[in-house]
Tab-separated table of C-alpha atoms in Angstrom:
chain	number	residue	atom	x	y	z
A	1	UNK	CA	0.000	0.000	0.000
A	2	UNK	CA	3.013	2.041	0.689
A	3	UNK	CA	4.216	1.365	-2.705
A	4	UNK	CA	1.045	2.218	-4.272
A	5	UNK	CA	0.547	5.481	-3.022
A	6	UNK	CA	3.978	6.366	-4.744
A	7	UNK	CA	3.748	4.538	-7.901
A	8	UNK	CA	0.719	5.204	-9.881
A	9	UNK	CA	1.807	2.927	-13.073
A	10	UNK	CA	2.114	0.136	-11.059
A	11	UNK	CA	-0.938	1.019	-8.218
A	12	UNK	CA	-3.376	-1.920	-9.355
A	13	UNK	CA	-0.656	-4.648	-9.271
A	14	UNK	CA	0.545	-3.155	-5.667
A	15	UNK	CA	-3.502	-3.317	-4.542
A	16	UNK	CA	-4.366	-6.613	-5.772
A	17	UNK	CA	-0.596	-7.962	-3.759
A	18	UNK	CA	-1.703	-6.375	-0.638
A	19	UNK	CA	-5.633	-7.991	-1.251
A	20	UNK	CA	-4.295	-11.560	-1.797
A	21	UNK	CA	-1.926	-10.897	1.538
A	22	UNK	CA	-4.853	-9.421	3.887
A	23	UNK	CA	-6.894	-12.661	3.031
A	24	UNK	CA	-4.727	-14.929	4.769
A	25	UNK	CA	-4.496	-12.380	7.697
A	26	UNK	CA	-7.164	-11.244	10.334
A	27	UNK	CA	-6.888	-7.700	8.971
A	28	UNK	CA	-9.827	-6.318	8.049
A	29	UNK	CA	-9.661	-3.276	8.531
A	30	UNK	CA	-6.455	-2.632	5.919
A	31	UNK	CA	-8.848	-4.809	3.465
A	32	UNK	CA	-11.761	-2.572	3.701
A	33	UNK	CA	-9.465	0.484	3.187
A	34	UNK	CA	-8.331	-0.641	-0.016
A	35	UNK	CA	-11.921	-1.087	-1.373
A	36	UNK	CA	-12.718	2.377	0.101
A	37	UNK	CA	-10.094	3.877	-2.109
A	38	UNK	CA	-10.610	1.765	-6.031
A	39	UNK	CA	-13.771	0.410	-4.930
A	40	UNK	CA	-14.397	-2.745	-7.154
A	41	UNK	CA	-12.050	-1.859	-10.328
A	42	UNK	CA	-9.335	-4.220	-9.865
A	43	UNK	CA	-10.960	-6.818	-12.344
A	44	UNK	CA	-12.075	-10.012	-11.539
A	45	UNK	CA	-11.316	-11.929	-8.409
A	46	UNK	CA	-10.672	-8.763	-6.792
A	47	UNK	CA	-13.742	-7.501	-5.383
A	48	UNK	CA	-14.682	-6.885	-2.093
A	49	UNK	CA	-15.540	-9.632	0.366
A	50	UNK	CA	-18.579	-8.129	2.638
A	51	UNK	CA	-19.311	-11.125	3.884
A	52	UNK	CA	-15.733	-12.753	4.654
A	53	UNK	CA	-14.826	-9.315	6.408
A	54	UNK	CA	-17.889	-9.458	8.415
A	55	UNK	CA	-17.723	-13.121	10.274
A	56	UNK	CA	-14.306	-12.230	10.811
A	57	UNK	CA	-15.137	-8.830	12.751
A	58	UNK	CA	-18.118	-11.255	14.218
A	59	UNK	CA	-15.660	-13.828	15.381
A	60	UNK	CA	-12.920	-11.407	16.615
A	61	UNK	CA	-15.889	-9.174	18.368
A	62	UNK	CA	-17.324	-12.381	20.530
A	63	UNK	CA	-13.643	-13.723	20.939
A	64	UNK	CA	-12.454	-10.437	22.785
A	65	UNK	CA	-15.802	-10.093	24.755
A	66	UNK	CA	-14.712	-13.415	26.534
A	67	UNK	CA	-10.859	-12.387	26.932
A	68	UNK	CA	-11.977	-9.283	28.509
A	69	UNK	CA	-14.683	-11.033	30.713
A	70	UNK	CA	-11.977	-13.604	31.704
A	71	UNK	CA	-9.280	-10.640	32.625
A	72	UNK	CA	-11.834	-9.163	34.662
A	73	UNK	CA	-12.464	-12.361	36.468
A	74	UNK	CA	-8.501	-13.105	36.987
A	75	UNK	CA	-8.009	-9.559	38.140
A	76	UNK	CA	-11.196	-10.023	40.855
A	77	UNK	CA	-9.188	-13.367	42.034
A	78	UNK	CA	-5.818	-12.324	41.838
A	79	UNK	CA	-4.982	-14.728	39.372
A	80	UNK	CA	-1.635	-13.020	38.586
A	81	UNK	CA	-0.100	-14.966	35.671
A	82	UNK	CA	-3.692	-15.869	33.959
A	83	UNK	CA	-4.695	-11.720	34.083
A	84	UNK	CA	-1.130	-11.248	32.570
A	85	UNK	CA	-1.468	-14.290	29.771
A	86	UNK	CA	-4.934	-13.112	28.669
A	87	UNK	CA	-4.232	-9.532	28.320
A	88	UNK	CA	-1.476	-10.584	25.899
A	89	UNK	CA	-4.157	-12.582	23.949
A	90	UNK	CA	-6.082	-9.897	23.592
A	91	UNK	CA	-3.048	-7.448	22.684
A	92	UNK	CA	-1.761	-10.200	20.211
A	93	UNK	CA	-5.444	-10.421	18.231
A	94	UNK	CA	-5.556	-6.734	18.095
A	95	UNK	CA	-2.281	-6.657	16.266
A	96	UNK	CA	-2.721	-9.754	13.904
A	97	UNK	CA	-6.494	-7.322	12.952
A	98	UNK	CA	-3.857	-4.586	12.408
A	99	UNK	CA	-5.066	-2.518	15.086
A	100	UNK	CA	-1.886	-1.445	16.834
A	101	UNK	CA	-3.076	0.871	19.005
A	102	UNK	CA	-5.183	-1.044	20.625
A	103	UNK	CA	-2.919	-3.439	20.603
A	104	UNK	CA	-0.374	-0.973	22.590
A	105	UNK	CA	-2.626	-0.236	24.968
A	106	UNK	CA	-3.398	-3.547	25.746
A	107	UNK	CA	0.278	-4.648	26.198
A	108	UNK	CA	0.723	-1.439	28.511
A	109	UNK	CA	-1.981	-3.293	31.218
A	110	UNK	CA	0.702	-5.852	31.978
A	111	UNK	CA	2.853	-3.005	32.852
A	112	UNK	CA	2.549	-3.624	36.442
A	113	UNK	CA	2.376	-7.524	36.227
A	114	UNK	CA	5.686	-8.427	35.010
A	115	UNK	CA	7.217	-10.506	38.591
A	116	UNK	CA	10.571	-11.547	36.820
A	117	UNK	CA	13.172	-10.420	34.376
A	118	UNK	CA	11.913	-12.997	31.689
A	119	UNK	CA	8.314	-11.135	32.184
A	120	UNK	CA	10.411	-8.032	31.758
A	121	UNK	CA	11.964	-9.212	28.591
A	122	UNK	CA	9.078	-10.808	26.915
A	123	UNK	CA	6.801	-7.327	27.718
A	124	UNK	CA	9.924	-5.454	26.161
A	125	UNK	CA	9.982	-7.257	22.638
A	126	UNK	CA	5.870	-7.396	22.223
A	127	UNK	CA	6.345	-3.306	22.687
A	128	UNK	CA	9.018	-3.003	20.223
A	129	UNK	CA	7.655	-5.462	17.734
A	130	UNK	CA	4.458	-3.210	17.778
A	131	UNK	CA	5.846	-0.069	17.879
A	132	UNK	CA	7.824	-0.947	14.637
A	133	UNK	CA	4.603	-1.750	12.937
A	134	UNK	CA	3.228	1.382	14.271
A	135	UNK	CA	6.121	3.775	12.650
A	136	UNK	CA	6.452	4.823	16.371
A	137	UNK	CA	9.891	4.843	17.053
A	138	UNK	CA	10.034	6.951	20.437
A	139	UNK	CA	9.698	4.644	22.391
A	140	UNK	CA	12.227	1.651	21.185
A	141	UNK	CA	15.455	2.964	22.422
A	142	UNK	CA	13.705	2.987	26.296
A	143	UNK	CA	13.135	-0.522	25.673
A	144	UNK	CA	15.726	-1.446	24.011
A	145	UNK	CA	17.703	-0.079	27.117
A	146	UNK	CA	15.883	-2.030	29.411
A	147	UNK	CA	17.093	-5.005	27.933
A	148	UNK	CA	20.894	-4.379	29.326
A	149	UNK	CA	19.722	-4.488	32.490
A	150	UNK	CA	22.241	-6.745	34.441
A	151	UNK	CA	19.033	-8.794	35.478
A	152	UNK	CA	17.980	-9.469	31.962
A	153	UNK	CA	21.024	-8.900	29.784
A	154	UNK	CA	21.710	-12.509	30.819
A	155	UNK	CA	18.596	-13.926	28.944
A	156	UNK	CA	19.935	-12.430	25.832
A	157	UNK	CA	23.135	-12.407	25.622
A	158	UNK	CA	22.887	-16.620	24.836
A	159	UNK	CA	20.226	-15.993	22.178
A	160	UNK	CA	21.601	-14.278	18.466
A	161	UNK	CA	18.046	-14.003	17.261
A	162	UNK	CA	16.573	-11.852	20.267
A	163	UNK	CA	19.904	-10.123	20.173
A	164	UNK	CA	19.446	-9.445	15.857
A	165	UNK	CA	16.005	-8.165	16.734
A	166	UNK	CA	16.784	-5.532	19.080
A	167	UNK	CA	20.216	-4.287	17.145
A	168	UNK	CA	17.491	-3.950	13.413
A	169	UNK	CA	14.980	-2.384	16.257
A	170	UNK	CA	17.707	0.448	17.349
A	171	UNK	CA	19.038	1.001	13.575
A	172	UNK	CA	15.395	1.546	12.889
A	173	UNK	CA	15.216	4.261	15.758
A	174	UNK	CA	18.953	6.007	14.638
A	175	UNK	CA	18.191	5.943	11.061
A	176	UNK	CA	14.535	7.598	11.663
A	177	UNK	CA	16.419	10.410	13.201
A	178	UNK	CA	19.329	10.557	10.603
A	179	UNK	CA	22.031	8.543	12.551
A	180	UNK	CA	23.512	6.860	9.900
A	181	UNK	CA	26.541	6.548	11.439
A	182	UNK	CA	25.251	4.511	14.771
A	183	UNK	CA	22.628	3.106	12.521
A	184	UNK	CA	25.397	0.950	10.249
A	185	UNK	CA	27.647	-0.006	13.478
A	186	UNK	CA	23.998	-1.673	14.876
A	187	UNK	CA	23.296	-3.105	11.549
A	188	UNK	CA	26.900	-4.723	11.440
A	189	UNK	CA	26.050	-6.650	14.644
A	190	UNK	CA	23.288	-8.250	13.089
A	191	UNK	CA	23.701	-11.812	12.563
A	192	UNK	CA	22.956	-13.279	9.348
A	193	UNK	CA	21.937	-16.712	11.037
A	194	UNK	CA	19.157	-14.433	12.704
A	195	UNK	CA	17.651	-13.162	8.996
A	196	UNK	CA	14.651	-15.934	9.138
A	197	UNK	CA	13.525	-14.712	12.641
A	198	UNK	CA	13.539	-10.944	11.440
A	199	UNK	CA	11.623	-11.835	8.244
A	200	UNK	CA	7.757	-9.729	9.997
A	201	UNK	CA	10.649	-6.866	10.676
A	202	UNK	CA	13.799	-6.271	8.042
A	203	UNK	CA	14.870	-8.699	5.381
A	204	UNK	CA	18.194	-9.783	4.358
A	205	UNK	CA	18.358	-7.576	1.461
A	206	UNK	CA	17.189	-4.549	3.157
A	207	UNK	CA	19.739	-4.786	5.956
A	208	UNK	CA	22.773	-5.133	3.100
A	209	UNK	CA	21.387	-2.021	1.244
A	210	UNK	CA	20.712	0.224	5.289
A	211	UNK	CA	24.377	-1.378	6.457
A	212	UNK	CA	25.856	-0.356	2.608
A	213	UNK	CA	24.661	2.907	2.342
A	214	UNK	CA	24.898	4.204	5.488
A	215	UNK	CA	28.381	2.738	6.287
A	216	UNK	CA	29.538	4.397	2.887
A	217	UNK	CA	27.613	7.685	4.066
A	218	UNK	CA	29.316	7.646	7.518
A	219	UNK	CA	32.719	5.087	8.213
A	220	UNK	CA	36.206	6.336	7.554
A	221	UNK	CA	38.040	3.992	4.814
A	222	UNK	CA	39.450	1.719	7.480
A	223	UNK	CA	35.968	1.538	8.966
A	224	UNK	CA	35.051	0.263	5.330
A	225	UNK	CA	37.442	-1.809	4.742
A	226	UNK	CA	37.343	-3.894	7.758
A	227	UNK	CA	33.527	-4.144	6.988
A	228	UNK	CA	34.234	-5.788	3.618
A	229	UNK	CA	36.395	-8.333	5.448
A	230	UNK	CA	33.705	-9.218	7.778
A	231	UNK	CA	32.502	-12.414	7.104
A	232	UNK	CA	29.215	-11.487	8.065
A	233	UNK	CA	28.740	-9.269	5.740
A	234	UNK	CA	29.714	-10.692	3.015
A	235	UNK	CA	27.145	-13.113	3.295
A	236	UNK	CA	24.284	-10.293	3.560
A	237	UNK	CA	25.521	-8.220	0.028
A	238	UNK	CA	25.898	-11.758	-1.626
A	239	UNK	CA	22.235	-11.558	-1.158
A	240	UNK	CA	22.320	-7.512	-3.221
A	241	UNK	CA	25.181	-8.289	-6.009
A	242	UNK	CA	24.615	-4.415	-6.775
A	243	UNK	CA	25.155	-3.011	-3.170
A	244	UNK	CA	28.622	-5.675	-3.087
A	245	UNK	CA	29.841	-3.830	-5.943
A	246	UNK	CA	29.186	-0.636	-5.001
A	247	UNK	CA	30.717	-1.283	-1.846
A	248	UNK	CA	33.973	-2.376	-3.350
A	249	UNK	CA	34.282	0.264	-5.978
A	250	UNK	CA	33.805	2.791	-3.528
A	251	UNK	CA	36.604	1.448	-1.645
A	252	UNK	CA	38.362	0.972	-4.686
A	253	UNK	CA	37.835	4.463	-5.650
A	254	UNK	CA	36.173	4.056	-8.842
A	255	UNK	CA	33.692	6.632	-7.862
A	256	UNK	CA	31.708	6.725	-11.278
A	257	UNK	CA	31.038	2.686	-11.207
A	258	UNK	CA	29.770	3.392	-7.344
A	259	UNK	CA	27.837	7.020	-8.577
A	260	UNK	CA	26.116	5.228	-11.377
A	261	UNK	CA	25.100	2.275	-9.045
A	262	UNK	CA	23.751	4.522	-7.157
A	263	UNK	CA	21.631	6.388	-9.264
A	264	UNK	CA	20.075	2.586	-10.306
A	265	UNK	CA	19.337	2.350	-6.993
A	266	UNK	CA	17.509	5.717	-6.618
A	267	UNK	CA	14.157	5.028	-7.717
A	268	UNK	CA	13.825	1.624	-6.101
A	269	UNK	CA	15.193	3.211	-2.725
A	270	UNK	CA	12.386	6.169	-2.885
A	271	UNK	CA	9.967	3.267	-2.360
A	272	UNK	CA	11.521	2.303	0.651
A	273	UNK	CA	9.271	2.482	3.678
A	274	UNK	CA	11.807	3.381	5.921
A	275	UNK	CA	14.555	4.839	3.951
A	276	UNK	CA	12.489	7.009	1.733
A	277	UNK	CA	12.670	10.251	3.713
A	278	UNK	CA	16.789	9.604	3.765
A	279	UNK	CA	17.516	8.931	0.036
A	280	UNK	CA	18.824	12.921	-0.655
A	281	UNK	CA	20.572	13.205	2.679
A	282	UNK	CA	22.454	9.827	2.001
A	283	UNK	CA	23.321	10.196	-1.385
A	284	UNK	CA	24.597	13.782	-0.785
A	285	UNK	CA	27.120	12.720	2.130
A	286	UNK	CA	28.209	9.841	-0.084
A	287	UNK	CA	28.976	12.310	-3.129
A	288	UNK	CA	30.543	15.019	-0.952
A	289	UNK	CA	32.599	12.645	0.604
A	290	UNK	CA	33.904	10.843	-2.570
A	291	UNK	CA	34.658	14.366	-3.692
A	292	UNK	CA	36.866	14.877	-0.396
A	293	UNK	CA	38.633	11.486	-1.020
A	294	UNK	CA	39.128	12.185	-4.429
A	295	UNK	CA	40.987	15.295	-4.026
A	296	UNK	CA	43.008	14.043	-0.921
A	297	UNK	CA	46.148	12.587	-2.321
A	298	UNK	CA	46.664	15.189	-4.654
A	299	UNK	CA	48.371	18.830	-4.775
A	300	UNK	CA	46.375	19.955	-7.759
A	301	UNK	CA	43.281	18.315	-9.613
A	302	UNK	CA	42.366	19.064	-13.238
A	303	UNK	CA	38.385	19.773	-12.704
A	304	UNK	CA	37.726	18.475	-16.309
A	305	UNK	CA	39.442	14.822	-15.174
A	306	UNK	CA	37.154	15.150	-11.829
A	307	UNK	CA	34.028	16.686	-13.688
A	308	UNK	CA	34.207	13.019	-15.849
A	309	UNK	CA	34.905	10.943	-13.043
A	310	UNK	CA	32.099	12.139	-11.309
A	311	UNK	CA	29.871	12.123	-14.290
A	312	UNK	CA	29.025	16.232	-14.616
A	313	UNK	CA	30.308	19.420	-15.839
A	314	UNK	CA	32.505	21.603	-14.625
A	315	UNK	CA	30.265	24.376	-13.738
A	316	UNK	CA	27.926	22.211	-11.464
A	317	UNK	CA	31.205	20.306	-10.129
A	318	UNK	CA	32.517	23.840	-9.101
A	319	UNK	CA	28.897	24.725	-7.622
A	320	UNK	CA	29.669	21.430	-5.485
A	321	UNK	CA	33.103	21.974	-4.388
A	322	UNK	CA	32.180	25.477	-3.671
A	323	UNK	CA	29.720	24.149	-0.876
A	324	UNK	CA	32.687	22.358	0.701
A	325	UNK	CA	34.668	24.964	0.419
A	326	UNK	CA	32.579	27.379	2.507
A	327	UNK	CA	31.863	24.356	4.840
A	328	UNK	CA	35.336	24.250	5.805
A	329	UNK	CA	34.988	20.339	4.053
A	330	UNK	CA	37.621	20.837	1.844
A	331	UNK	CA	40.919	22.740	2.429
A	332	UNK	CA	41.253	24.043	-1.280
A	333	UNK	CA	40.502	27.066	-4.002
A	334	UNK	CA	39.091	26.661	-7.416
A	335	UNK	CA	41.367	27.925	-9.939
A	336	UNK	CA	38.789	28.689	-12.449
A	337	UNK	CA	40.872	29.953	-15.140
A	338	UNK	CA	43.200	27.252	-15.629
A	339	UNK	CA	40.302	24.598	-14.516
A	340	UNK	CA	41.895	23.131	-11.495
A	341	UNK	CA	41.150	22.595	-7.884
A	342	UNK	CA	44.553	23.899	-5.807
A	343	UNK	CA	44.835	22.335	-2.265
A	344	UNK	CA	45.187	25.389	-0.043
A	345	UNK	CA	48.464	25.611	2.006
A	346	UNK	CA	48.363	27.119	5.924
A	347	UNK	CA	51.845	29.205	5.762
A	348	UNK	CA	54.280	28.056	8.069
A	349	UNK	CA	55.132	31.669	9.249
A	350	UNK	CA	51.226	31.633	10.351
A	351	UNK	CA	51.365	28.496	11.862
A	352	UNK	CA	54.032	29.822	14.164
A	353	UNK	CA	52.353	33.258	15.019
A	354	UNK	CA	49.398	31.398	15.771
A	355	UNK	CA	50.985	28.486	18.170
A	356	UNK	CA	53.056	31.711	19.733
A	357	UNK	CA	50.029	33.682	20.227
A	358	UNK	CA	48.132	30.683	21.603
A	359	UNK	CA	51.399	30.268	24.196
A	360	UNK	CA	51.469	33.766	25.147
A	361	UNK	CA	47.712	33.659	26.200
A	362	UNK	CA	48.264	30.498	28.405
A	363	UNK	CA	51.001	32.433	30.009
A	364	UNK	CA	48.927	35.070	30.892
A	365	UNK	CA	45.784	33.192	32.215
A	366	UNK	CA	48.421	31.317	34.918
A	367	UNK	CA	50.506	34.192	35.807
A	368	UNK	CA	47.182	35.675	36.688
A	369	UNK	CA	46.456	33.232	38.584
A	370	UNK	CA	49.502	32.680	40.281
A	371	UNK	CA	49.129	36.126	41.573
A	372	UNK	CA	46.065	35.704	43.119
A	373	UNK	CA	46.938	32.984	45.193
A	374	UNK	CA	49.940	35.026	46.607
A	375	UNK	CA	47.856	37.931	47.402
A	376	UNK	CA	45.103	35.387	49.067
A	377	UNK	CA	48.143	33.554	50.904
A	378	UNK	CA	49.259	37.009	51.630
A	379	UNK	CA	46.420	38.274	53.154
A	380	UNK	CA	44.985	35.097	55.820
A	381	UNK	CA	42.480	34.447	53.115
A	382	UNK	CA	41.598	30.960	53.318
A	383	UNK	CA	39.403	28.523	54.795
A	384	UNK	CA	41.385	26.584	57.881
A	385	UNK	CA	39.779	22.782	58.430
A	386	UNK	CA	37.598	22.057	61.423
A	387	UNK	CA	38.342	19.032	63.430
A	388	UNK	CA	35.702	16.927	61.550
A	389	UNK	CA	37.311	17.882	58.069
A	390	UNK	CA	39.740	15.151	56.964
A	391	UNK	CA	41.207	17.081	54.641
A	392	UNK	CA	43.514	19.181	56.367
A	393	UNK	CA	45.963	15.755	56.203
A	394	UNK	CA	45.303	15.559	52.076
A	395	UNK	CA	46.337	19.089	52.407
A	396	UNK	CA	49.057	19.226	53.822
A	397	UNK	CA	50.318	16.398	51.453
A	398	UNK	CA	49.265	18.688	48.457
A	399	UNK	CA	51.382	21.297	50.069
A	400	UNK	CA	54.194	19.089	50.264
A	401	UNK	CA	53.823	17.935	46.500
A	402	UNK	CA	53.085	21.366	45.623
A	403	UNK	CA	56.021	22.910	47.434
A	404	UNK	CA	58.736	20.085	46.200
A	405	UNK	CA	60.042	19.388	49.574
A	406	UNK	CA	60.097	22.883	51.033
A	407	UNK	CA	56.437	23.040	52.122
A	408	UNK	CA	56.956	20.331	55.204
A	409	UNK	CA	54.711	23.285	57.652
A	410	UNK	CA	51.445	21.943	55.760
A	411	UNK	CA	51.768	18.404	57.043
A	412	UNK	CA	49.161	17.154	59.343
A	413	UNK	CA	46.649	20.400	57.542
A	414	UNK	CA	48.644	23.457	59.348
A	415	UNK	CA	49.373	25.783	56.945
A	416	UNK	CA	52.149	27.733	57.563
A	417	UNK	CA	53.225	30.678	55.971
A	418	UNK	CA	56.490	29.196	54.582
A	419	UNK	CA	54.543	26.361	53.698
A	420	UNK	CA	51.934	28.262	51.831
A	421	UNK	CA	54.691	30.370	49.502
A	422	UNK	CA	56.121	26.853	48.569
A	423	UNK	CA	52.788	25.863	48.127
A	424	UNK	CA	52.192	29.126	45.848
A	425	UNK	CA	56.007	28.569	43.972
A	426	UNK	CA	54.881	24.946	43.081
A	427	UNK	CA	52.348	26.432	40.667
A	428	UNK	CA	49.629	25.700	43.029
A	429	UNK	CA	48.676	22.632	41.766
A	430	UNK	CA	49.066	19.865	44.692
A	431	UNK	CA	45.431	18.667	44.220
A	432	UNK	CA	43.376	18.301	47.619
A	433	UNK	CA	45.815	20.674	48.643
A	434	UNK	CA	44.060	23.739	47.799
A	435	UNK	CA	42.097	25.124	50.822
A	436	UNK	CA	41.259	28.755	50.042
């Protein structure tokens, strides 16, 4: 349905998918939706069902009237675990029907009924698993967290697929909020032995085009490469041939072979449920930064050799390097005349003002404040330890660090004048030895 609201030409075929899905499901509602929107011009076989649709809502209607007279009765008897077991029922039909807010709310009566960490962890997944569904993402991470509790981190530390779930659940949550970079390193953790228990979450193929683009987005070159040695991952872009390759060329830097993948990509990637509203943010990073890594090893760059690696003209390539420029992304100056891009040098003279400037500041700020303390010292101005203060003893060893040996008058915290100056002349720095 997704699809078809983004893809007119191919609308009917998406409809008639989702029709012949939502008849092996409880989901009614979704089902009648469709109908609502084409009504009955999807041809033959595709027509809408009044009368399946209705002795399912019948059936589902009489089937939660008992659950709920049941949890009633449990929660009159304090019948703990059988309250807790039909309230998932309940929650469980509401999300098969594709009612997930109901469904959430349902799940969020066991809130208070969860005795051990196992309850803890099983209430944990049923929220994320629905939240997912939902498009709610705000509250995954709390959950997610939960789940490292030193209580129930033990029940899932053993088991890869629980542990795959929650890692796709939290690179769902960073890449909703445009963390591509923590996004990729969760992804990466993902097991591939786990794929078959994600398949009502992520698939295979989905987590080797996330893990690709975002890692090429976001990791340095070492980050990359050790990716492409990872075992694990190989196994996931076997599964995307395209992503592999654009991967490696990347790496490779053959930028046009990774560009042009890219751009074959595009269109399938807008109709992306969750990586729709990232395509331009992603893509941009990846082309800025192939730019940057372009231009690193060199001097000079002839913008015409650049312009036909990176398949454009020079104008619009100068229009792009110009935006890294000003971004302080790239330490260079177009050279528009002779139609080169001229790595910018810092001066050595400046580089020495500047680190002599930077000196001569740090001087000031602690002679300043090396005067201070004299004049303090100087005057009686400090605060002298009671008897239930133990740190007149730490002081007086500060003193005597402070002070180099001179300063013996602070031991035991009495802080003599003598013992003060060498206090002052050791820069003032003993540590607990500061009592002003």
């Amino acid at each position: 349905m997704f699809i078809a609201e983004r893809y007119a030409e191919k609308q009917g075929d998406c409809y008639k998918i989702a029709i012949d899905a939502l008849k092996k499901t409880k989901n009614t509602g979704v089902y009648r939706r469709i109908f609502d929107k084409v009504g009955n011009n999807l041809g033959e076989g595709y027509q809408l069902d009044q009368s399946w649709a209705d002795s399912l809502d019948k059936a589902w209607n009489q089937e939660a009237d008992e659950l709920e007279n049941q949890f009633q009765n449990y929660k009159t008897n304090l019948m703990k675990d059988n309250q807790r077991n039909t309230c998932y029922k309940i929650a469980d039909q509401c999300f098969e029907s594709g009612d997930f807010s109901s469904a959430y709310k349902n799940y969020m009566r066991n809130l208070d009924n969860l005795p051990t960490n196992k309850h803890h962890l099983e209430f944990s997944l049923r929220i994320i698993r629905n939240s997912i569904q939902m498009g709610n993402f705000a509250h995954i991470p709390n959950y997610v967290g939960k789940t490292e509790d030193p209580g129930i981190f033990p029940l899932v530390r053993d088991d890869q697929n629980v542990l795959s779930e929650l890692r796709v659940a939290s690179a769902l949550c960073f890449l909703e909020t445009s963390q591509y970079y923590n996004a990729a390193k969760k992804l990466s953790d993902v097991t591939f032995d786990s794929v078959a228990s994600l398949k009502k979450i992520i698939s295979a193929e989905d987590i080797a085009v996330y893990l690709s683009l975002c890692a090429l987005a976001e990791f340095s070159r070492n980050e990359i490469r050790l990716l492409l040695l990872d075992s694990n991952f190989q196994q996931f872009i076997e599964q995307v041939p395209n992503a592999s390759k654009m991967v490696k060329s990347f790496f490779a830097s053959d930028y046009a072979q990774c560009l042009s993948i890219l751009e074959i990509f595009k269109n399938y990637l807008q109709l992306d449920i969750h990586l729709h509203d990232h395509i331009g943010n992603l893509y941009e990073k990846i082309r800025n930064k192939a730019l940057k890594e372009y231009f690193l090893p060199f001097a000079s760059v002839d913008l015409q050799k650049m312009a036909s690696a990176f398949q454009t003209n020079i104008p619009a390539l100068e229009k792009e390097i110009s935006k890294l420029i000003l971004a302080n992304q790239l330490n260079a100056r177009i050279d528009s005349y002779n139609q080169r891009l001229v790595k910018r040098e810092i001066p050595l003279r400046a580089q020495v003002y500047q680190k002599t400037l930077t000196s001569g500041d740090e001087f000031e700020t602690n002679s300043r404040a090396m005067l201070l303390r004299v004049n303090l010292l100087m005057n009686n101005m400090m605060v002298k330890p009671t008897k239930f203060d133990n740190r007149g003893g730490m002081g007086g060893m500060g003193g005597m660090g402070g002070m180099g040996g001179m300063g013996m008058g602070h031991m035991g915290g009495g802080m003599g004048h003598m013992g003060g100056m060498g206090h002052h002349m050791g820069m003032g720095m003993g540590g607990q030895g500061k009592r002003f």
